[in-house]
mmCIF file of N, CA and C in Angstrom:
data_model
loop_
_atom_site.group_PDB
_atom_site.id
_atom_site.type_symbol
_atom_site.label_atom_id
_atom_site.label_comp_id
_atom_site.label_asym_id
_atom_site.label_seq_id
_atom_site.Cartn_x
_atom_site.Cartn_y
_atom_site.Cartn_z
ATOM 1 N N GLN A 1 -19.689 20.469 8.268
ATOM 2 C CA GLN A 1 -18.497 20.401 9.073
ATOM 3 C C GLN A 1 -17.271 20.323 8.240
ATOM 4 N N VAL A 2 -16.292 21.135 8.537
ATOM 5 C CA VAL A 2 -15.053 21.172 7.786
ATOM 6 C C VAL A 2 -14.126 20.041 8.244
ATOM 7 N N GLN A 3 -13.613 19.327 7.236
ATOM 8 C CA GLN A 3 -12.756 18.184 7.589
ATOM 9 C C GLN A 3 -11.838 17.833 6.487
ATOM 10 N N LEU A 4 -10.620 17.504 6.842
ATOM 11 C CA LEU A 4 -9.533 17.040 5.906
ATOM 12 C C LEU A 4 -9.029 15.689 6.461
ATOM 13 N N VAL A 5 -9.067 14.691 5.646
ATOM 14 C CA VAL A 5 -8.631 13.379 6.010
ATOM 15 C C VAL A 5 -7.682 12.821 4.975
ATOM 16 N N GLU A 6 -6.348 12.755 5.347
ATOM 17 C CA GLU A 6 -5.327 12.260 4.442
ATOM 18 C C GLU A 6 -5.110 10.790 4.689
ATOM 19 N N SER A 7 -4.744 10.042 3.669
ATOM 20 C CA SER A 7 -4.514 8.613 3.760
ATOM 21 C C SER A 7 -3.608 8.168 2.612
ATOM 22 N N GLY A 8 -3.158 6.913 2.708
ATOM 23 C CA GLY A 8 -2.351 6.338 1.614
ATOM 24 C C GLY A 8 -0.874 6.273 1.900
ATOM 25 N N GLY A 9 -0.395 6.808 2.992
ATOM 26 C CA GLY A 9 1.043 6.729 3.301
ATOM 27 C C GLY A 9 1.467 5.333 3.702
ATOM 28 N N GLY A 10 2.724 5.190 3.854
ATOM 29 C CA GLY A 10 3.269 3.895 4.318
ATOM 30 C C GLY A 10 4.776 3.836 4.147
ATOM 31 N N LEU A 11 5.268 2.623 4.263
ATOM 32 C CA LEU A 11 6.757 2.377 4.103
ATOM 33 C C LEU A 11 6.989 1.860 2.682
ATOM 34 N N VAL A 12 7.904 2.456 1.992
ATOM 35 C CA VAL A 12 8.199 2.026 0.606
ATOM 36 C C VAL A 12 9.701 2.131 0.401
ATOM 37 N N GLN A 13 10.202 1.297 -0.507
ATOM 38 C CA GLN A 13 11.587 1.269 -0.770
ATOM 39 C C GLN A 13 11.940 2.414 -1.760
ATOM 40 N N PRO A 14 13.181 2.888 -1.745
ATOM 41 C CA PRO A 14 13.592 3.917 -2.753
ATOM 42 C C PRO A 14 13.250 3.435 -4.196
ATOM 43 N N GLY A 15 12.752 4.412 -4.968
ATOM 44 C CA GLY A 15 12.290 4.007 -6.326
ATOM 45 C C GLY A 15 10.870 3.577 -6.420
ATOM 46 N N GLY A 16 10.213 3.384 -5.296
ATOM 47 C CA GLY A 16 8.852 2.906 -5.231
ATOM 48 C C GLY A 16 7.825 3.992 -5.456
ATOM 49 N N SER A 17 6.587 3.670 -5.359
ATOM 50 C CA SER A 17 5.470 4.615 -5.564
ATOM 51 C C SER A 17 4.411 4.533 -4.458
ATOM 52 N N LEU A 18 3.759 5.608 -4.249
ATOM 53 C CA LEU A 18 2.593 5.705 -3.361
ATOM 54 C C LEU A 18 1.608 6.663 -3.932
ATOM 55 N N ARG A 19 0.296 6.460 -3.595
ATOM 56 C CA ARG A 19 -0.703 7.431 -3.987
ATOM 57 C C ARG A 19 -1.446 7.875 -2.751
ATOM 58 N N LEU A 20 -1.312 9.159 -2.454
ATOM 59 C CA LEU A 20 -1.995 9.769 -1.285
ATOM 60 C C LEU A 20 -3.338 10.275 -1.713
ATOM 61 N N SER A 21 -4.254 10.219 -0.736
ATOM 62 C CA SER A 21 -5.604 10.774 -1.015
ATOM 63 C C SER A 21 -5.928 11.755 0.135
ATOM 64 N N CYS A 22 -6.705 12.774 -0.177
ATOM 65 C CA CYS A 22 -7.137 13.736 0.842
ATOM 66 C C CYS A 22 -8.609 13.928 0.589
ATOM 67 N N ALA A 23 -9.451 13.361 1.455
ATOM 68 C CA ALA A 23 -10.840 13.560 1.386
ATOM 69 C C ALA A 23 -11.278 14.839 2.179
ATOM 70 N N HIS A 24 -12.009 15.708 1.577
ATOM 71 C CA HIS A 24 -12.347 16.916 2.185
ATOM 72 C C HIS A 24 -13.822 17.217 2.213
ATOM 73 N N SER A 25 -14.307 17.803 3.239
ATOM 74 C CA SER A 25 -15.711 18.198 3.311
ATOM 75 C C SER A 25 -15.760 19.666 3.641
ATOM 76 N N GLY A 26 -16.774 20.321 3.140
ATOM 77 C CA GLY A 26 -16.879 21.752 3.306
ATOM 78 C C GLY A 26 -16.630 22.435 1.987
ATOM 79 N N SER A 27 -17.539 23.323 1.618
ATOM 80 C CA SER A 27 -17.493 23.960 0.312
ATOM 81 C C SER A 27 -16.252 24.829 0.073
ATOM 82 N N ILE A 28 -15.593 25.261 1.192
ATOM 83 C CA ILE A 28 -14.438 26.041 1.032
ATOM 84 C C ILE A 28 -13.334 25.346 0.213
ATOM 85 N N PHE A 29 -13.242 24.063 0.410
ATOM 86 C CA PHE A 29 -12.136 23.349 -0.247
ATOM 87 C C PHE A 29 -12.445 23.194 -1.716
ATOM 88 N N SER A 30 -13.709 22.957 -2.051
ATOM 89 C CA SER A 30 -14.053 22.696 -3.478
ATOM 90 C C SER A 30 -13.828 23.929 -4.353
ATOM 91 N N SER A 31 -13.820 25.091 -3.727
ATOM 92 C CA SER A 31 -13.675 26.339 -4.455
ATOM 93 C C SER A 31 -12.317 26.970 -4.273
ATOM 94 N N SER A 32 -11.386 26.231 -3.685
ATOM 95 C CA SER A 32 -10.052 26.766 -3.394
ATOM 96 C C SER A 32 -8.961 26.080 -4.135
ATOM 97 N N VAL A 33 -7.838 26.792 -4.291
ATOM 98 C CA VAL A 33 -6.584 26.146 -4.695
ATOM 99 C C VAL A 33 -6.217 25.154 -3.553
ATOM 100 N N MET A 34 -5.901 23.984 -3.883
ATOM 101 C CA MET A 34 -5.528 23.009 -2.881
ATOM 102 C C MET A 34 -4.040 22.611 -3.027
ATOM 103 N N GLY A 35 -3.437 22.325 -1.900
ATOM 104 C CA GLY A 35 -2.031 21.981 -1.950
ATOM 105 C C GLY A 35 -1.717 20.759 -1.044
ATOM 106 N N TRP A 36 -0.642 20.051 -1.453
ATOM 107 C CA TRP A 36 -0.078 19.052 -0.584
ATOM 108 C C TRP A 36 1.169 19.641 0.024
ATOM 109 N N TYR A 37 1.300 19.470 1.324
ATOM 110 C CA TYR A 37 2.449 19.950 2.113
ATOM 111 C C TYR A 37 3.095 18.773 2.812
ATOM 112 N N ARG A 38 4.323 18.942 3.192
ATOM 113 C CA ARG A 38 4.983 17.885 3.925
ATOM 114 C C ARG A 38 5.864 18.532 5.028
ATOM 115 N N GLN A 39 6.090 17.708 6.101
ATOM 116 C CA GLN A 39 6.926 18.097 7.151
ATOM 117 C C GLN A 39 7.835 16.958 7.557
ATOM 118 N N ALA A 40 9.113 17.121 7.391
ATOM 119 C CA ALA A 40 10.082 16.078 7.792
ATOM 120 C C ALA A 40 10.524 16.405 9.213
ATOM 121 N N PRO A 41 11.006 15.402 9.908
ATOM 122 C CA PRO A 41 11.458 15.666 11.306
ATOM 123 C C PRO A 41 12.473 16.740 11.399
ATOM 124 N N GLY A 42 12.238 17.686 12.335
ATOM 125 C CA GLY A 42 13.163 18.785 12.505
ATOM 126 C C GLY A 42 13.094 19.877 11.449
ATOM 127 N N LYS A 43 12.158 19.786 10.501
ATOM 128 C CA LYS A 43 12.038 20.810 9.463
ATOM 129 C C LYS A 43 10.681 21.446 9.474
ATOM 130 N N GLN A 44 10.595 22.598 8.851
ATOM 131 C CA GLN A 44 9.266 23.264 8.745
ATOM 132 C C GLN A 44 8.425 22.640 7.681
ATOM 133 N N ARG A 45 7.123 22.763 7.826
ATOM 134 C CA ARG A 45 6.197 22.243 6.867
ATOM 135 C C ARG A 45 6.344 23.124 5.567
ATOM 136 N N GLY A 46 6.371 22.472 4.399
ATOM 137 C CA GLY A 46 6.519 23.196 3.184
ATOM 138 C C GLY A 46 5.612 22.643 2.070
ATOM 139 N N LEU A 47 5.326 23.462 1.090
ATOM 140 C CA LEU A 47 4.436 23.070 -0.052
ATOM 141 C C LEU A 47 5.186 22.161 -0.985
ATOM 142 N N VAL A 48 4.506 21.060 -1.389
ATOM 143 C CA VAL A 48 5.022 20.109 -2.355
ATOM 144 C C VAL A 48 4.441 20.335 -3.738
ATOM 145 N N ALA A 49 3.114 20.548 -3.777
ATOM 146 C CA ALA A 49 2.377 20.698 -5.034
ATOM 147 C C ALA A 49 1.104 21.424 -4.807
ATOM 148 N N ARG A 50 0.575 22.099 -5.809
ATOM 149 C CA ARG A 50 -0.701 22.708 -5.650
ATOM 150 C C ARG A 50 -1.485 22.561 -6.993
ATOM 151 N N ILE A 51 -2.863 22.714 -6.841
ATOM 152 C CA ILE A 51 -3.686 22.624 -7.998
ATOM 153 C C ILE A 51 -4.880 23.549 -7.856
ATOM 154 N N THR A 52 -5.149 24.239 -9.010
ATOM 155 C CA THR A 52 -6.291 25.202 -8.964
ATOM 156 C C THR A 52 -7.593 24.424 -9.208
ATOM 157 N N THR A 53 -8.695 25.127 -9.129
ATOM 158 C CA THR A 53 -9.988 24.559 -9.354
ATOM 159 C C THR A 53 -10.114 24.099 -10.834
ATOM 160 N N ARG A 54 -9.348 24.782 -11.734
ATOM 161 C CA ARG A 54 -9.363 24.364 -13.141
ATOM 162 C C ARG A 54 -8.328 23.341 -13.515
ATOM 163 N N GLY A 55 -7.533 22.948 -12.546
ATOM 164 C CA GLY A 55 -6.570 21.825 -12.775
ATOM 165 C C GLY A 55 -5.167 22.279 -13.118
ATOM 166 N N THR A 56 -4.872 23.530 -13.052
ATOM 167 C CA THR A 56 -3.500 24.041 -13.249
ATOM 168 C C THR A 56 -2.692 23.605 -12.056
ATOM 169 N N THR A 57 -1.499 23.039 -12.333
ATOM 170 C CA THR A 57 -0.635 22.502 -11.267
ATOM 171 C C THR A 57 0.686 23.257 -11.220
ATOM 172 N N ASN A 58 1.299 23.131 -10.031
ATOM 173 C CA ASN A 58 2.619 23.644 -9.801
ATOM 174 C C ASN A 58 3.292 22.797 -8.789
ATOM 175 N N TYR A 59 4.657 22.614 -8.930
ATOM 176 C CA TYR A 59 5.367 21.701 -8.059
ATOM 177 C C TYR A 59 6.629 22.345 -7.523
ATOM 178 N N ALA A 60 7.043 21.853 -6.339
ATOM 179 C CA ALA A 60 8.338 22.273 -5.805
ATOM 180 C C ALA A 60 9.398 21.587 -6.698
ATOM 181 N N ASP A 61 10.530 22.292 -6.807
ATOM 182 C CA ASP A 61 11.597 21.732 -7.707
ATOM 183 C C ASP A 61 12.021 20.349 -7.315
ATOM 184 N N SER A 62 11.992 20.041 -5.994
ATOM 185 C CA SER A 62 12.517 18.765 -5.522
ATOM 186 C C SER A 62 11.627 17.580 -5.964
ATOM 187 N N VAL A 63 10.362 17.848 -6.444
ATOM 188 C CA VAL A 63 9.499 16.748 -6.770
ATOM 189 C C VAL A 63 9.066 16.801 -8.224
ATOM 190 N N LYS A 64 9.485 17.814 -8.980
ATOM 191 C CA LYS A 64 9.044 17.930 -10.329
ATOM 192 C C LYS A 64 9.457 16.690 -11.125
ATOM 193 N N GLY A 65 8.490 16.195 -11.952
ATOM 194 C CA GLY A 65 8.774 15.038 -12.801
ATOM 195 C C GLY A 65 8.532 13.687 -11.988
ATOM 196 N N ARG A 66 8.404 13.778 -10.704
ATOM 197 C CA ARG A 66 8.146 12.535 -9.971
ATOM 198 C C ARG A 66 6.846 12.495 -9.294
ATOM 199 N N PHE A 67 6.256 13.625 -8.890
ATOM 200 C CA PHE A 67 4.964 13.686 -8.182
ATOM 201 C C PHE A 67 3.906 14.307 -9.137
ATOM 202 N N THR A 68 2.693 13.848 -9.014
ATOM 203 C CA THR A 68 1.569 14.432 -9.817
ATOM 204 C C THR A 68 0.361 14.662 -8.877
ATOM 205 N N ILE A 69 -0.112 15.874 -8.852
ATOM 206 C CA ILE A 69 -1.281 16.229 -8.057
ATOM 207 C C ILE A 69 -2.519 16.243 -8.955
ATOM 208 N N SER A 70 -3.627 15.859 -8.440
ATOM 209 C CA SER A 70 -4.892 15.854 -9.150
ATOM 210 C C SER A 70 -6.023 16.032 -8.205
ATOM 211 N N ARG A 71 -7.199 16.307 -8.726
ATOM 212 C CA ARG A 71 -8.371 16.459 -7.846
ATOM 213 C C ARG A 71 -9.644 15.928 -8.505
ATOM 214 N N ASP A 72 -10.504 15.383 -7.798
ATOM 215 C CA ASP A 72 -11.790 14.898 -8.321
ATOM 216 C C ASP A 72 -12.889 15.670 -7.552
ATOM 217 N N GLY A 73 -13.520 16.618 -8.205
ATOM 218 C CA GLY A 73 -14.507 17.414 -7.597
ATOM 219 C C GLY A 73 -15.743 16.621 -7.130
ATOM 220 N N ALA A 74 -16.118 15.617 -7.922
ATOM 221 C CA ALA A 74 -17.263 14.818 -7.614
ATOM 222 C C ALA A 74 -17.026 13.989 -6.378
ATOM 223 N N LYS A 75 -15.794 13.625 -6.078
ATOM 224 C CA LYS A 75 -15.502 12.811 -4.888
ATOM 225 C C LYS A 75 -14.964 13.673 -3.754
ATOM 226 N N ASN A 76 -14.796 14.973 -3.975
ATOM 227 C CA ASN A 76 -14.226 15.889 -2.987
ATOM 228 C C ASN A 76 -12.924 15.326 -2.446
ATOM 229 N N THR A 77 -12.029 14.993 -3.358
ATOM 230 C CA THR A 77 -10.795 14.348 -3.037
ATOM 231 C C THR A 77 -9.667 14.958 -3.876
ATOM 232 N N VAL A 78 -8.509 15.118 -3.201
ATOM 233 C CA VAL A 78 -7.278 15.568 -3.891
ATOM 234 C C VAL A 78 -6.262 14.415 -3.730
ATOM 235 N N TYR A 79 -5.584 14.163 -4.833
ATOM 236 C CA TYR A 79 -4.592 13.076 -4.869
ATOM 237 C C TYR A 79 -3.188 13.545 -5.058
ATOM 238 N N LEU A 80 -2.213 12.700 -4.589
ATOM 239 C CA LEU A 80 -0.823 13.015 -4.888
ATOM 240 C C LEU A 80 -0.182 11.645 -5.299
ATOM 241 N N GLN A 81 0.067 11.478 -6.540
ATOM 242 C CA GLN A 81 0.774 10.332 -6.973
ATOM 243 C C GLN A 81 2.268 10.561 -6.927
ATOM 244 N N MET A 82 2.928 9.715 -6.158
ATOM 245 C CA MET A 82 4.391 9.907 -5.900
ATOM 246 C C MET A 82 5.154 8.719 -6.486
ATOM 247 N N ASP A 83 5.988 8.998 -7.483
ATOM 248 C CA ASP A 83 6.829 7.949 -8.097
ATOM 249 C C ASP A 83 8.279 8.234 -7.891
ATOM 250 N N SER A 84 9.099 7.244 -8.125
ATOM 251 C CA SER A 84 10.588 7.404 -7.949
ATOM 252 C C SER A 84 10.884 8.020 -6.557
ATOM 253 N N LEU A 85 10.256 7.461 -5.558
ATOM 254 C CA LEU A 85 10.498 8.049 -4.238
ATOM 255 C C LEU A 85 11.887 7.927 -3.759
ATOM 256 N N GLU A 86 12.344 8.915 -2.985
ATOM 257 C CA GLU A 86 13.685 9.003 -2.478
ATOM 258 C C GLU A 86 13.585 9.115 -0.939
ATOM 259 N N PRO A 87 14.671 8.704 -0.278
ATOM 260 C CA PRO A 87 14.672 8.807 1.202
ATOM 261 C C PRO A 87 14.335 10.268 1.694
ATOM 262 N N GLU A 88 14.723 11.254 0.874
ATOM 263 C CA GLU A 88 14.472 12.622 1.249
ATOM 264 C C GLU A 88 13.018 13.002 1.197
ATOM 265 N N ASP A 89 12.192 12.125 0.644
ATOM 266 C CA ASP A 89 10.740 12.327 0.598
ATOM 267 C C ASP A 89 10.043 11.907 1.889
ATOM 268 N N THR A 90 10.802 11.326 2.781
ATOM 269 C CA THR A 90 10.229 10.857 4.034
ATOM 270 C C THR A 90 9.697 12.065 4.853
ATOM 271 N N ALA A 91 8.425 12.032 5.201
ATOM 272 C CA ALA A 91 7.802 13.128 5.899
ATOM 273 C C ALA A 91 6.356 12.733 6.218
ATOM 274 N N VAL A 92 5.685 13.610 6.989
ATOM 275 C CA VAL A 92 4.265 13.549 7.134
ATOM 276 C C VAL A 92 3.630 14.476 6.084
ATOM 277 N N TYR A 93 2.725 13.969 5.368
ATOM 278 C CA TYR A 93 2.151 14.731 4.259
ATOM 279 C C TYR A 93 0.684 15.125 4.644
ATOM 280 N N TYR A 94 0.442 16.416 4.329
ATOM 281 C CA TYR A 94 -0.862 17.030 4.650
ATOM 282 C C TYR A 94 -1.427 17.709 3.384
ATOM 283 N N CYS A 95 -2.759 17.809 3.321
ATOM 284 C CA CYS A 95 -3.312 18.681 2.310
ATOM 285 C C CYS A 95 -4.026 19.840 3.016
ATOM 286 N N ASN A 96 -4.188 20.936 2.241
ATOM 287 C CA ASN A 96 -4.870 22.074 2.745
ATOM 288 C C ASN A 96 -5.042 23.072 1.635
ATOM 289 N N THR A 97 -5.684 24.170 1.957
ATOM 290 C CA THR A 97 -5.850 25.258 1.008
ATOM 291 C C THR A 97 -4.451 25.977 0.800
ATOM 292 N N TYR A 98 -4.392 26.621 -0.378
ATOM 293 C CA TYR A 98 -3.191 27.387 -0.716
ATOM 294 C C TYR A 98 -3.660 28.757 -1.102
ATOM 295 N N PRO A 99 -2.892 29.873 -0.793
ATOM 296 C CA PRO A 99 -1.571 29.889 -0.255
ATOM 297 C C PRO A 99 -1.458 29.756 1.237
ATOM 298 N N ALA A 100 -2.543 29.770 1.940
ATOM 299 C CA ALA A 100 -2.499 29.677 3.409
ATOM 300 C C ALA A 100 -3.447 28.588 3.854
ATOM 301 N N PRO A 101 -3.134 27.901 4.992
ATOM 302 C CA PRO A 101 -4.034 26.898 5.468
ATOM 303 C C PRO A 101 -5.346 27.537 5.909
ATOM 304 N N LEU A 102 -6.383 26.672 5.941
ATOM 305 C CA LEU A 102 -7.638 27.133 6.437
ATOM 306 C C LEU A 102 -7.544 27.622 7.881
ATOM 307 N N ARG A 103 -8.225 28.732 8.166
ATOM 308 C CA ARG A 103 -8.291 29.213 9.520
ATOM 309 C C ARG A 103 -9.691 28.957 10.146
ATOM 310 N N ILE A 104 -9.699 28.418 11.320
ATOM 311 C CA ILE A 104 -10.930 28.154 12.041
ATOM 312 C C ILE A 104 -10.744 28.766 13.449
ATOM 313 N N ARG A 105 -11.613 29.623 13.834
ATOM 314 C CA ARG A 105 -11.503 30.257 15.136
ATOM 315 C C ARG A 105 -10.114 30.775 15.393
ATOM 316 N N ASN A 106 -9.566 31.500 14.414
ATOM 317 C CA ASN A 106 -8.286 32.135 14.519
ATOM 318 C C ASN A 106 -7.111 31.228 14.693
ATOM 319 N N ARG A 107 -7.287 29.958 14.285
ATOM 320 C CA ARG A 107 -6.180 29.025 14.313
ATOM 321 C C ARG A 107 -6.130 28.274 13.031
ATOM 322 N N ASP A 108 -4.894 27.923 12.574
ATOM 323 C CA ASP A 108 -4.698 27.131 11.425
ATOM 324 C C ASP A 108 -5.325 25.681 11.665
ATOM 325 N N TYR A 109 -6.099 25.273 10.690
ATOM 326 C CA TYR A 109 -6.650 23.902 10.750
ATOM 327 C C TYR A 109 -5.883 22.999 9.841
ATOM 328 N N TRP A 110 -5.425 21.875 10.451
ATOM 329 C CA TRP A 110 -4.749 20.786 9.643
ATOM 330 C C TRP A 110 -5.376 19.468 9.970
ATOM 331 N N GLY A 111 -5.389 18.569 9.016
ATOM 332 C CA GLY A 111 -5.796 17.242 9.279
ATOM 333 C C GLY A 111 -4.719 16.465 10.033
ATOM 334 N N GLN A 112 -4.865 15.157 10.125
ATOM 335 C CA GLN A 112 -3.913 14.402 10.947
ATOM 336 C C GLN A 112 -2.682 14.037 10.110
ATOM 337 N N GLY A 113 -2.716 14.190 8.756
ATOM 338 C CA GLY A 113 -1.587 13.856 7.975
ATOM 339 C C GLY A 113 -1.455 12.386 7.750
ATOM 340 N N THR A 114 -0.554 12.042 6.840
ATOM 341 C CA THR A 114 -0.256 10.612 6.577
ATOM 342 C C THR A 114 1.239 10.492 6.405
ATOM 343 N N GLN A 115 1.806 9.496 7.107
ATOM 344 C CA GLN A 115 3.315 9.300 7.227
ATOM 345 C C GLN A 115 3.741 8.590 5.949
ATOM 346 N N VAL A 116 4.752 9.128 5.343
ATOM 347 C CA VAL A 116 5.446 8.449 4.220
ATOM 348 C C VAL A 116 6.888 8.193 4.596
ATOM 349 N N THR A 117 7.335 6.972 4.585
ATOM 350 C CA THR A 117 8.716 6.657 4.920
ATOM 351 C C THR A 117 9.316 5.872 3.731
ATOM 352 N N VAL A 118 10.429 6.454 3.238
ATOM 353 C CA VAL A 118 11.116 5.812 2.140
ATOM 354 C C VAL A 118 12.467 5.279 2.612
ATOM 355 N N SER A 119 12.556 3.988 2.668
ATOM 356 C CA SER A 119 13.746 3.329 3.243
ATOM 357 C C SER A 119 13.900 1.943 2.731
ATOM 358 N N SER A 120 15.137 1.519 2.576
ATOM 359 C CA SER A 120 15.430 0.180 2.251
ATOM 360 C C SER A 120 15.616 -0.739 3.406
#
């Protein structure tokens, strides 16, 4: 069964850190480029970071130098370490395949996401 479960979000002050986890099941994820996406209120969902199966990473300009994506194949988990958080990072964070989300029965499949709120 295909499943994506994001966790680790919460409320943090500006300058703080969080580590998000994405536990995935299904061989499709283990053999795919994986990405972390985020969606802020009133905005479209966009890519934050991605990682290949070999560990090559790429980041959106807005998070370069602050966020680090990694993956553990043995644990079927993708991580996003977020440091120096800013209020603009407030959003619901999702993981999924890249460049396009997984399709199941002709529909995009997304997990429930995890809320990150950066506020003093």
